[in-house]
Coordinates of N, CA and C in Angstrom, one line a residue:
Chain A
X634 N 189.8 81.9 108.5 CA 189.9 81.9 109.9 C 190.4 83.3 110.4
X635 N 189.9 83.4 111.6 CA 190.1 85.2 112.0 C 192.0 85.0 112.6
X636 N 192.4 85.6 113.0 CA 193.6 85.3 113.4 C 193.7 86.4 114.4
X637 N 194.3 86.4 115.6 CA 194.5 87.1 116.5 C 195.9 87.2 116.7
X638 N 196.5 88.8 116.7 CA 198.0 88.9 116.8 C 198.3 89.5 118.1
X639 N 198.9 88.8 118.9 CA 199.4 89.4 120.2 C 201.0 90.4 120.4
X640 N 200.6 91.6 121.3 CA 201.9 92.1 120.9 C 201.8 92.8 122.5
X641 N 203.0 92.5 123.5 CA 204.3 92.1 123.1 C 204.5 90.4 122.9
X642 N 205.6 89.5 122.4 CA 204.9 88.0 123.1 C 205.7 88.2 124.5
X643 N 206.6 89.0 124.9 CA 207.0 88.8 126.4 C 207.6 90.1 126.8
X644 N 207.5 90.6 128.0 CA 207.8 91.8 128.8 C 208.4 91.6 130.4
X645 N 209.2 92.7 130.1 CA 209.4 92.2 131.6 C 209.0 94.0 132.8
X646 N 209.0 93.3 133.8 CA 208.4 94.7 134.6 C 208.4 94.3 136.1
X647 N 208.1 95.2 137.0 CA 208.2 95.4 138.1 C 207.0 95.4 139.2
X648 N 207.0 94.7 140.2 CA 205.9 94.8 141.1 C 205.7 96.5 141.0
X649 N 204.4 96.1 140.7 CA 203.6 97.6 140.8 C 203.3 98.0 139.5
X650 N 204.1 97.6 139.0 CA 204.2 98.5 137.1 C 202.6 98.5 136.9
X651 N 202.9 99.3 136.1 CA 201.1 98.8 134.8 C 201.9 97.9 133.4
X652 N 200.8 97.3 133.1 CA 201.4 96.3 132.0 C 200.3 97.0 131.3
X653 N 200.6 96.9 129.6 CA 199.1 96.5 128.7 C 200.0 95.7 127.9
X654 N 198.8 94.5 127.4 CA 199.1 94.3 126.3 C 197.9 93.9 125.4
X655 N 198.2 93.8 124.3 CA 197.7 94.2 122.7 C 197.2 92.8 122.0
X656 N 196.2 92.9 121.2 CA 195.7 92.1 120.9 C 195.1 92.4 119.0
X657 N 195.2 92.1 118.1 CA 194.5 92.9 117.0 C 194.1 91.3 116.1
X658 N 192.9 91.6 116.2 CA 191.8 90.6 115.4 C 192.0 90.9 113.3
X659 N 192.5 89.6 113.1 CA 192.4 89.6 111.6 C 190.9 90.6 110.3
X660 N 189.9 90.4 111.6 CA 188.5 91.2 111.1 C 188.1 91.7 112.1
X661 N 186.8 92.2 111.9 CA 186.1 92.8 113.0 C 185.1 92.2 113.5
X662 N 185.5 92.0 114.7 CA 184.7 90.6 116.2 C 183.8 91.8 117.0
X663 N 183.4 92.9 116.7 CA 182.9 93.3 117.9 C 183.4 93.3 119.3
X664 N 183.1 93.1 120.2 CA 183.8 92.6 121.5 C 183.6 91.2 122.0
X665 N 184.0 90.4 121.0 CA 184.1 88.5 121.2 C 185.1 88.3 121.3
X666 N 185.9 88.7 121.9 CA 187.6 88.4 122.8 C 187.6 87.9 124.1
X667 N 188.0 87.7 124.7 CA 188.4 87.0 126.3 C 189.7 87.1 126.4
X668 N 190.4 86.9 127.5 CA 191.6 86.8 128.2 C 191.6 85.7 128.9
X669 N 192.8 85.0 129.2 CA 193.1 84.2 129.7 C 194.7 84.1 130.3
X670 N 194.4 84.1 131.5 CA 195.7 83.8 132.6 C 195.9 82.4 133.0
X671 N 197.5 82.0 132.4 CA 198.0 80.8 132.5 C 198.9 81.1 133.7
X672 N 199.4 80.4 134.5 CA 200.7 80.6 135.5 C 200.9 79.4 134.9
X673 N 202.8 79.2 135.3 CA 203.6 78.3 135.1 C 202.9 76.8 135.6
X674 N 202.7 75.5 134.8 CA 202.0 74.5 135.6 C 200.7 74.8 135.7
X675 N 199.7 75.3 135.7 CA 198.3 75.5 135.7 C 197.5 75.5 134.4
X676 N 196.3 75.1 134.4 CA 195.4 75.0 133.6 C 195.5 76.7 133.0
X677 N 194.8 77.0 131.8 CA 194.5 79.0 131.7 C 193.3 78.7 132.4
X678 N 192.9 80.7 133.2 CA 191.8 80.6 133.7 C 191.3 81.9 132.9
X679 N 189.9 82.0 132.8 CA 189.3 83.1 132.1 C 189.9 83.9 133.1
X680 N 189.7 85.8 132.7 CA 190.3 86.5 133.7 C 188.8 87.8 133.2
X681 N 189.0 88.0 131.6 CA 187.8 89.1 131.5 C 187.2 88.2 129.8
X682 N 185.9 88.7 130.4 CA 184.8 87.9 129.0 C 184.4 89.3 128.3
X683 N 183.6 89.0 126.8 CA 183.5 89.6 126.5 C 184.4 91.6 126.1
X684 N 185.4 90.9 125.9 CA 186.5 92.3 126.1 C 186.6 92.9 127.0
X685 N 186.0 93.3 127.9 CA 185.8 94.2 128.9 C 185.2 93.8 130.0
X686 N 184.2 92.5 130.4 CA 184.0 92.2 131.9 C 184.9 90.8 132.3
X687 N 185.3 91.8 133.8 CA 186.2 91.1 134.3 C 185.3 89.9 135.1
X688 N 185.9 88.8 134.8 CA 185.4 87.9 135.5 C 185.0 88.0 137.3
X689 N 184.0 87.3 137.9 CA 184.2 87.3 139.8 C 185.0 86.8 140.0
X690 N 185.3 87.6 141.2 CA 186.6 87.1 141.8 C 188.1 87.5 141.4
X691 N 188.4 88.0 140.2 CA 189.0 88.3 140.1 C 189.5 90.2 140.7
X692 N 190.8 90.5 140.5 CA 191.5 91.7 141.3 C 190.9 92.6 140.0
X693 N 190.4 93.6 140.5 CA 189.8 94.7 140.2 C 191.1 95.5 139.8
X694 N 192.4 95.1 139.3 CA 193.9 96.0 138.9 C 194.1 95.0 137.5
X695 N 192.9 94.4 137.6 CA 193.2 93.5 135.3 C 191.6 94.5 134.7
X696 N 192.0 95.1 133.5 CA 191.2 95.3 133.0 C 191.3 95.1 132.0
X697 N 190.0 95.2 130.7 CA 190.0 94.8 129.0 C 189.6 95.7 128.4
X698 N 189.9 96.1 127.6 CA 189.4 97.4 126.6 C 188.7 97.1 125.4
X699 N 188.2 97.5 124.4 CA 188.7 97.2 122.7 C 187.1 96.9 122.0
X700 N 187.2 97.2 121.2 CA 185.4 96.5 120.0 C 186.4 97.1 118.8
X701 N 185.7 96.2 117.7 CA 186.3 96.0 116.4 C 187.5 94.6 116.4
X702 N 188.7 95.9 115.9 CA 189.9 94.8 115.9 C 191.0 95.0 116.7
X703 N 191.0 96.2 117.6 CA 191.9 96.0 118.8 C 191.3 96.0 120.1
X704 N 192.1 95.6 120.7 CA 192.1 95.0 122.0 C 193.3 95.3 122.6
X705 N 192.6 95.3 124.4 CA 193.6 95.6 125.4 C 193.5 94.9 126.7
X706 N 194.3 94.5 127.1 CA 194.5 94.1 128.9 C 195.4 94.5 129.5
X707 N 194.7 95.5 130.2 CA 195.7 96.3 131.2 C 196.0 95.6 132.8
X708 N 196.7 95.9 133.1 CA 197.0 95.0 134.2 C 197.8 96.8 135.4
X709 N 196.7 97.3 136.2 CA 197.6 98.5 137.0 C 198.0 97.8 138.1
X710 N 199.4 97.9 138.6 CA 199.6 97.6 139.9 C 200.3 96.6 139.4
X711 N 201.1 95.7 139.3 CA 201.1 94.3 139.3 C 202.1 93.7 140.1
X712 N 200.9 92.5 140.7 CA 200.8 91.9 141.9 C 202.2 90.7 141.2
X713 N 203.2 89.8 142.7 CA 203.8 89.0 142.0 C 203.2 87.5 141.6
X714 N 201.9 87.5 141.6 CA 201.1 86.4 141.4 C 200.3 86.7 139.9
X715 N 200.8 88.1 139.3 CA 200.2 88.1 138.1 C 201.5 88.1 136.7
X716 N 202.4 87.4 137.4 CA 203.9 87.1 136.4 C 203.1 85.9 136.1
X717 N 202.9 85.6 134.7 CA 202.4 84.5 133.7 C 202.2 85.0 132.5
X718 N 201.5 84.0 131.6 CA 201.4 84.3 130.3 C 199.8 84.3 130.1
X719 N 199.5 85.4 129.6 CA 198.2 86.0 128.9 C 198.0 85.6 127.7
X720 N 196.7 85.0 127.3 CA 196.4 84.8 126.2 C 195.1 85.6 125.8
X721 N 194.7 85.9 124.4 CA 193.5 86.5 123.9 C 192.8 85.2 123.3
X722 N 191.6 85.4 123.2 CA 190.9 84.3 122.0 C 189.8 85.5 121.8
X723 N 189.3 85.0 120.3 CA 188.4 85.2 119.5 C 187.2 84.1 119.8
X724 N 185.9 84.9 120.0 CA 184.9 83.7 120.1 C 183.9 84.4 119.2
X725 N 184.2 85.0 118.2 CA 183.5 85.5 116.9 C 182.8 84.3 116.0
X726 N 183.7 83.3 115.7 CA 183.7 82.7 115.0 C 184.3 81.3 115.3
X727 N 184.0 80.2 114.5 CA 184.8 79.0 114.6 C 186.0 79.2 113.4
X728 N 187.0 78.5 113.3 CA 187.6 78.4 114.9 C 187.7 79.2 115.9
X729 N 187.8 79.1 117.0 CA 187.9 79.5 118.5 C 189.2 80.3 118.3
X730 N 189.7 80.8 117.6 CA 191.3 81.2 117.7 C 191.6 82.0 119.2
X731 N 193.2 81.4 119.3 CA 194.0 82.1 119.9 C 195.2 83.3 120.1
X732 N 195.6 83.7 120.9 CA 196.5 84.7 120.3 C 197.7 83.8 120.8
X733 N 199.1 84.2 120.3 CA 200.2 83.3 120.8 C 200.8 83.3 122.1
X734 N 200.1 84.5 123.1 CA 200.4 84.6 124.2 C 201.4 85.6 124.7
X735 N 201.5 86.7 125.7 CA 202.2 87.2 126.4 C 203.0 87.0 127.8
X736 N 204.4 86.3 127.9 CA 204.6 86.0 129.0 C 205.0 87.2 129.7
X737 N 204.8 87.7 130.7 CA 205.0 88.3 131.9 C 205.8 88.6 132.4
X738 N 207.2 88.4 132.9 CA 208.5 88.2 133.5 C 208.6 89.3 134.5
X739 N 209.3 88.6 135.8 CA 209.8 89.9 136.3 C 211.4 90.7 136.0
X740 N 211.1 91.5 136.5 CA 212.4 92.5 135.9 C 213.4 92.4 137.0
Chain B
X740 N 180.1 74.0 142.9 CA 180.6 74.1 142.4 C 181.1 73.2 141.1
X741 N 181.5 74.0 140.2 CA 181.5 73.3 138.9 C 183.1 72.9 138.6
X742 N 183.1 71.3 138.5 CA 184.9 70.9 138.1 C 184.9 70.6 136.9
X743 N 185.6 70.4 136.3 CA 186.3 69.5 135.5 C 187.3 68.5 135.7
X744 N 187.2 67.3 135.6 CA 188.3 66.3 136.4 C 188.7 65.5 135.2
X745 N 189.6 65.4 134.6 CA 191.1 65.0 133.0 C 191.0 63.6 134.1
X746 N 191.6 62.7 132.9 CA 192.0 61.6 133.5 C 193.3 61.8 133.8
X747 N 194.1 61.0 134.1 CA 196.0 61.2 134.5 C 197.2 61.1 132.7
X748 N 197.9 61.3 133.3 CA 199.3 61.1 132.3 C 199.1 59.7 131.7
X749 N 199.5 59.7 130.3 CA 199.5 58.8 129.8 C 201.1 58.9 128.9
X750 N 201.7 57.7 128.6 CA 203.1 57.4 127.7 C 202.8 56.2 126.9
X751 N 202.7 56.8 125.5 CA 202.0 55.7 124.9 C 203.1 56.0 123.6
X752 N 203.3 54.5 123.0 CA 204.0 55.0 121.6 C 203.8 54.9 120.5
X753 N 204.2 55.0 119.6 CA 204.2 56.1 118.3 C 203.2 54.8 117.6
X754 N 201.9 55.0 117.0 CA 201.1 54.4 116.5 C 200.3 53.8 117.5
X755 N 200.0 53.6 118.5 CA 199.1 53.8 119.3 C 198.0 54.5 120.0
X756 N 197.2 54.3 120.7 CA 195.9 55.2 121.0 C 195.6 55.4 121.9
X757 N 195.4 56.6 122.2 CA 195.1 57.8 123.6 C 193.5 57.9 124.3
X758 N 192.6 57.6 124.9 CA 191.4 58.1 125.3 C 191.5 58.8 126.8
X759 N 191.4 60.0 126.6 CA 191.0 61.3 127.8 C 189.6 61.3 128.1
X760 N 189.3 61.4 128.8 CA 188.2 61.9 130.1 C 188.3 63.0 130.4
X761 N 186.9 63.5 130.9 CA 186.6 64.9 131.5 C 185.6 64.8 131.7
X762 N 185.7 64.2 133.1 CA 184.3 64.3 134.3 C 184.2 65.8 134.5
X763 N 183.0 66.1 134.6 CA 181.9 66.9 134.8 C 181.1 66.9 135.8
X764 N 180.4 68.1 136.6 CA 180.3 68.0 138.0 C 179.8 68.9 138.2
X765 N 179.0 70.0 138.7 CA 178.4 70.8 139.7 C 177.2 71.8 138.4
X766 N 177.1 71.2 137.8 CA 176.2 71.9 136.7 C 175.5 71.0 135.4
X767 N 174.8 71.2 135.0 CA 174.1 70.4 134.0 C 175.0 70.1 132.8
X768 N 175.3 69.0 132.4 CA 176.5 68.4 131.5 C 175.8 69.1 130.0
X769 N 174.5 68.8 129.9 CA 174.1 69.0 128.2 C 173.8 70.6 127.9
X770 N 173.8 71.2 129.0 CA 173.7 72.8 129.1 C 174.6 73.8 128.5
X771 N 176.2 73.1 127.9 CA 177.1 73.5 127.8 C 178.3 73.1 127.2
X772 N 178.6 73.5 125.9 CA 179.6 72.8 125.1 C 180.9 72.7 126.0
X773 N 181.6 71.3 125.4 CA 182.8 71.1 125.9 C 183.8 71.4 125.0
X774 N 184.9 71.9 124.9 CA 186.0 72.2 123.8 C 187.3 71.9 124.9
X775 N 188.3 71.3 123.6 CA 189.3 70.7 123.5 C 190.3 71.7 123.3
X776 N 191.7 71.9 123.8 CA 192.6 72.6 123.7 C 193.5 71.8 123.9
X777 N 194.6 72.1 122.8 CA 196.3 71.5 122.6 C 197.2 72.2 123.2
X778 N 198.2 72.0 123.8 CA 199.4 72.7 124.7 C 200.5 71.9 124.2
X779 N 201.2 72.1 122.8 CA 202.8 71.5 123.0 C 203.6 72.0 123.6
X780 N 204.4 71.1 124.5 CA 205.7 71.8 125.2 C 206.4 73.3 125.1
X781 N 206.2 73.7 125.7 CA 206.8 75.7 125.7 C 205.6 76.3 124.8
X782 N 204.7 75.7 124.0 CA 204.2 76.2 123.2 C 203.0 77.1 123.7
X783 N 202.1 77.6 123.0 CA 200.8 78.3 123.3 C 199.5 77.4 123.5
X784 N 198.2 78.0 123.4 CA 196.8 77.3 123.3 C 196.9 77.3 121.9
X785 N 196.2 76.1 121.2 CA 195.7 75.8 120.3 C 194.7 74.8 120.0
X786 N 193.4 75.9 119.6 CA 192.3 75.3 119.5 C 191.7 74.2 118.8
X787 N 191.5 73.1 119.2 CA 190.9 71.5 118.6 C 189.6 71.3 118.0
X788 N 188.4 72.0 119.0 CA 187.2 72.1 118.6 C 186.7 71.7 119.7
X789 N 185.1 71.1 119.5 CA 184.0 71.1 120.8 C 183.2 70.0 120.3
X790 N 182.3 69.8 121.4 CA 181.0 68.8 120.9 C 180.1 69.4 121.6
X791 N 179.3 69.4 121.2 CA 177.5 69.6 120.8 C 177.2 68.7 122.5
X792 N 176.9 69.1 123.7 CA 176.8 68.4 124.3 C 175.2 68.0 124.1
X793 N 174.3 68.9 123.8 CA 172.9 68.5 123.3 C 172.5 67.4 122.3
X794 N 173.5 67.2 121.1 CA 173.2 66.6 120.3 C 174.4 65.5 120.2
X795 N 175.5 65.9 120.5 CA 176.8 65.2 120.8 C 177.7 65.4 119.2
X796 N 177.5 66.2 118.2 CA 177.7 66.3 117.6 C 179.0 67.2 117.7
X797 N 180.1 66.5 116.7 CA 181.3 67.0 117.3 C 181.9 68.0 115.9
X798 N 182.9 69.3 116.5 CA 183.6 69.9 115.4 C 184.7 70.1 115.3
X799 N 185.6 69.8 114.4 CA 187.3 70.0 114.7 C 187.4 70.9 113.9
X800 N 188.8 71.4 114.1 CA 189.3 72.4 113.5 C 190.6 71.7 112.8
X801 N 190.6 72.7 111.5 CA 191.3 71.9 110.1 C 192.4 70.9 110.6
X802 N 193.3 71.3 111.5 CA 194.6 70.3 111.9 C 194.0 69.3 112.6
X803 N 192.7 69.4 113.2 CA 192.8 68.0 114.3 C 191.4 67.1 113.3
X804 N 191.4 66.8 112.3 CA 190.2 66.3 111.5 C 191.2 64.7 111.3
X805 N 190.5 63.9 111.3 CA 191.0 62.7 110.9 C 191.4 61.8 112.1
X806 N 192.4 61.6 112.9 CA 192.8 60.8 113.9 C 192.4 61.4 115.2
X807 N 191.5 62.8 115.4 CA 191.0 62.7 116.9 C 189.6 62.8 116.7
X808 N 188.7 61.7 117.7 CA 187.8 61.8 118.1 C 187.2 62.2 119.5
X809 N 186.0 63.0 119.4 CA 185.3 64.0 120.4 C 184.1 63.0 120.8
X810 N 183.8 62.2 122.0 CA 182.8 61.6 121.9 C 181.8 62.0 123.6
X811 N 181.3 61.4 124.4 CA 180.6 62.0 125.1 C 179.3 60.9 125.7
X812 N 179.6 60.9 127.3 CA 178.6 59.4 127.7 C 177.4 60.4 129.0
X813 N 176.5 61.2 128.9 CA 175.8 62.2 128.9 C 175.3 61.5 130.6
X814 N 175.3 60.0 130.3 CA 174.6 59.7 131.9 C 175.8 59.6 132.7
X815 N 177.3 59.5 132.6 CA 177.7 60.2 133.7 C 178.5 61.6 133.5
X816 N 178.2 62.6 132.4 CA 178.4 64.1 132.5 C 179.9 64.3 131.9
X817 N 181.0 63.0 131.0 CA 181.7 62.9 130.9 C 182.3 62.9 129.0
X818 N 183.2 63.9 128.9 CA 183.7 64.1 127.3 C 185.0 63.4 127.2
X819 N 185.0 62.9 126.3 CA 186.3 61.8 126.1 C 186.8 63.0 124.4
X820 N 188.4 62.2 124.5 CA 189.2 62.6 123.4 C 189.7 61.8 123.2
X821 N 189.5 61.0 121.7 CA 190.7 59.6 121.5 C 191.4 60.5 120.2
X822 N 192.6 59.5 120.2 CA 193.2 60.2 119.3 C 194.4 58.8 118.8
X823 N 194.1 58.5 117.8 CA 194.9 57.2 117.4 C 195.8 57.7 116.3
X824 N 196.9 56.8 116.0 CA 197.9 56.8 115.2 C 198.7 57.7 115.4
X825 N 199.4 57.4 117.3 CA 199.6 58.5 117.6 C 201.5 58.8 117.3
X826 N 201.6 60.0 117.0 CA 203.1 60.8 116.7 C 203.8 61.3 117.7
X827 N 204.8 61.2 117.9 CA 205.9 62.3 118.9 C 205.1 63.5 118.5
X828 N 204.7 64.0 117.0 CA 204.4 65.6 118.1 C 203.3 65.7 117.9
X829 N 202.4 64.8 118.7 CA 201.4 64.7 119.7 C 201.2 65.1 120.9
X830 N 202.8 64.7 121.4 CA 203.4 64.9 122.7 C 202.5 66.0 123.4
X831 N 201.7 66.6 124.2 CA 201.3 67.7 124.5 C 200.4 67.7 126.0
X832 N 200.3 68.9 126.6 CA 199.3 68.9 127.5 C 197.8 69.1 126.5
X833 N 196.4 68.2 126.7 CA 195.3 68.0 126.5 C 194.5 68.7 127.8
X834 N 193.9 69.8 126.9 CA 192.4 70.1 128.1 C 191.3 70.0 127.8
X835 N 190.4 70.1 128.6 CA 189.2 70.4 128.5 C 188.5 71.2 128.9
X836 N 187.3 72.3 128.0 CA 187.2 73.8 128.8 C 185.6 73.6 128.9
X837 N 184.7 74.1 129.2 CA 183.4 74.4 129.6 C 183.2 76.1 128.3
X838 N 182.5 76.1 127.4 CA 181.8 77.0 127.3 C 180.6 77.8 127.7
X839 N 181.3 78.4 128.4 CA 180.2 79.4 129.4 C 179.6 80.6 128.0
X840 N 178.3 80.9 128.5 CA 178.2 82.3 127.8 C 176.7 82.9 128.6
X841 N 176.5 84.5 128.1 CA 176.2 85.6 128.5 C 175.7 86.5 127.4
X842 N 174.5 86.5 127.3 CA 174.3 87.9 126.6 C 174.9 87.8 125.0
X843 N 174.7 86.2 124.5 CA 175.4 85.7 123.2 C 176.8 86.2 123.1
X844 N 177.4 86.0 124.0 CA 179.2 85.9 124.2 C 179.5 85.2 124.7
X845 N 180.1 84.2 124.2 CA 181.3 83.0 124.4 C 182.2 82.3 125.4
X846 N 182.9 81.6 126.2 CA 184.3 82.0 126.7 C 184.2 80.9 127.6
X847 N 185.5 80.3 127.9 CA 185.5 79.3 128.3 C 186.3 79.3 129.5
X848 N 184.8 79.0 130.7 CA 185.4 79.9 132.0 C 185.6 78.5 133.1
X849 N 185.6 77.3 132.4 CA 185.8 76.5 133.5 C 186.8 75.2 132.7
X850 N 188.2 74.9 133.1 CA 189.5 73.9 132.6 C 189.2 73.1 133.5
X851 N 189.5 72.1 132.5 CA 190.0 71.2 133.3 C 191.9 71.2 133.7
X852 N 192.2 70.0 134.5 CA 193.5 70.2 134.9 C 194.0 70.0 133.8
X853 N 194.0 69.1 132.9 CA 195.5 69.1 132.0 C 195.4 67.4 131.8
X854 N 195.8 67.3 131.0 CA 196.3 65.7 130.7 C 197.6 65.6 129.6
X855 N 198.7 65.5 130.0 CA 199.9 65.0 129.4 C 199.8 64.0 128.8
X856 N 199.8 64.0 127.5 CA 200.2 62.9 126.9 C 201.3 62.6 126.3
X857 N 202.5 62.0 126.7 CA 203.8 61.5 126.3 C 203.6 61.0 124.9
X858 N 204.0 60.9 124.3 CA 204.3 59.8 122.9 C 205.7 59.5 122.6
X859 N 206.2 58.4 123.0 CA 207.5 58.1 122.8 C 208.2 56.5 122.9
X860 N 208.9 56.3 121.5 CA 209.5 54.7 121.9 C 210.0 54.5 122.8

């Protein structure tokens, strides 16, 4: 099974900040990662497919980086509706793995 | 537009059996695998598996083999999750996601709400 390691699992920061956080694939996935934004109570919503395209609709201040085994989601600006927890997944392979998640916090 | 609609909260106890729903809605039901996602309390995503909405042919992943079933009623667009012989840490939010894909990449861009399932004497 691939394993995805998320780093930080939690941060804290400031309206406005830039955030990144980190993502590194047990092997090499190519760019078969996604993101996913959970808020407190809510379903996760996709946010960027493919490592790097950001879903419609979403704020053009989340972006994804990464091919091989690291990965990025940068977050410039951050809005107070983007305090939640980030998840990575691998869609390389079955299983579907996830990363453990990065919560958000404000400062 | 495309939903996904979970059936409600369930509190069922310890040795007993669960069946979830996930109506389906604004897009072709067999066009698009369904996958299953586990949420224990404070915890993370952790992935269940999917069914084959074409063929209905279902895949778990190593932890959920044995007491959960993936099944699927195609004329009204809806994936069920039963899960018998059920344990306290079962206890969890249950979803259900839509795999979307693009360009042979993956990702699952449409949740359903959530279904809590209690397990407790």
């Amino acid at each position: 099974d691939i394993q995805m390691t998320q780093s930080p699992s939690s941060l804290s920061a400031s309206v406005g900040d830039r955030v990144t956080i980190t993502c590194r694939a047990s092997q090499s996935i190519s760019d078969y990662v996604n993101w996913y934004q959970q808020r407190v109570g809510q379903a996760p919503q996709l946010i960027i497919h493919s490592a790097s395209n950001l879903l419609s609709g979403v704020p053009s201040r989340f972006s994804g980086s990464g091919s091989g085994t690291d990965f990025t989601l940068t977050v410039n600006g951050l809005q107070p509706e983007d305090f939640a927890t980030y998840y990575c997944q691998q869609t390389y392979s079955t299983p579907r793995t996830f990363g453990q998640g990065t919560k958000v916090e404000i400062k | 537009q495309v939903h996904l609609v979970q059936s409600g909260s369930e509190l069922k106890k310890p040795g007993a059996s669960v069946k979830i729903s996930c109506k389906t809605s604004g897009y072709t039901f067999t066009n698009y695998a369904v996958n299953w996602v586990r949420q224990a309390p404070g915890q993370g995503l952790e992935w269940m598996g999917w069914i084959n909405t074409n063929t209905g042919n279902p895949t778990y992943a190593q932890a959920f083999r044995g007491r959960f079933v993936f099944s699927m009623d195609t004329a009204v667009s809806t994936a069920y999750l039963q899960i018998s012989g059920l344990k306290a840490e079962d206890t969890a939010i249950f979803y259900c996601a839509r795999e979307g894909y693009s360009r042979g990449r993956y990702y699952f861009d449409q949740w359903g709400q959530g279904t809590l399932v209690t397990v407790s004497s």
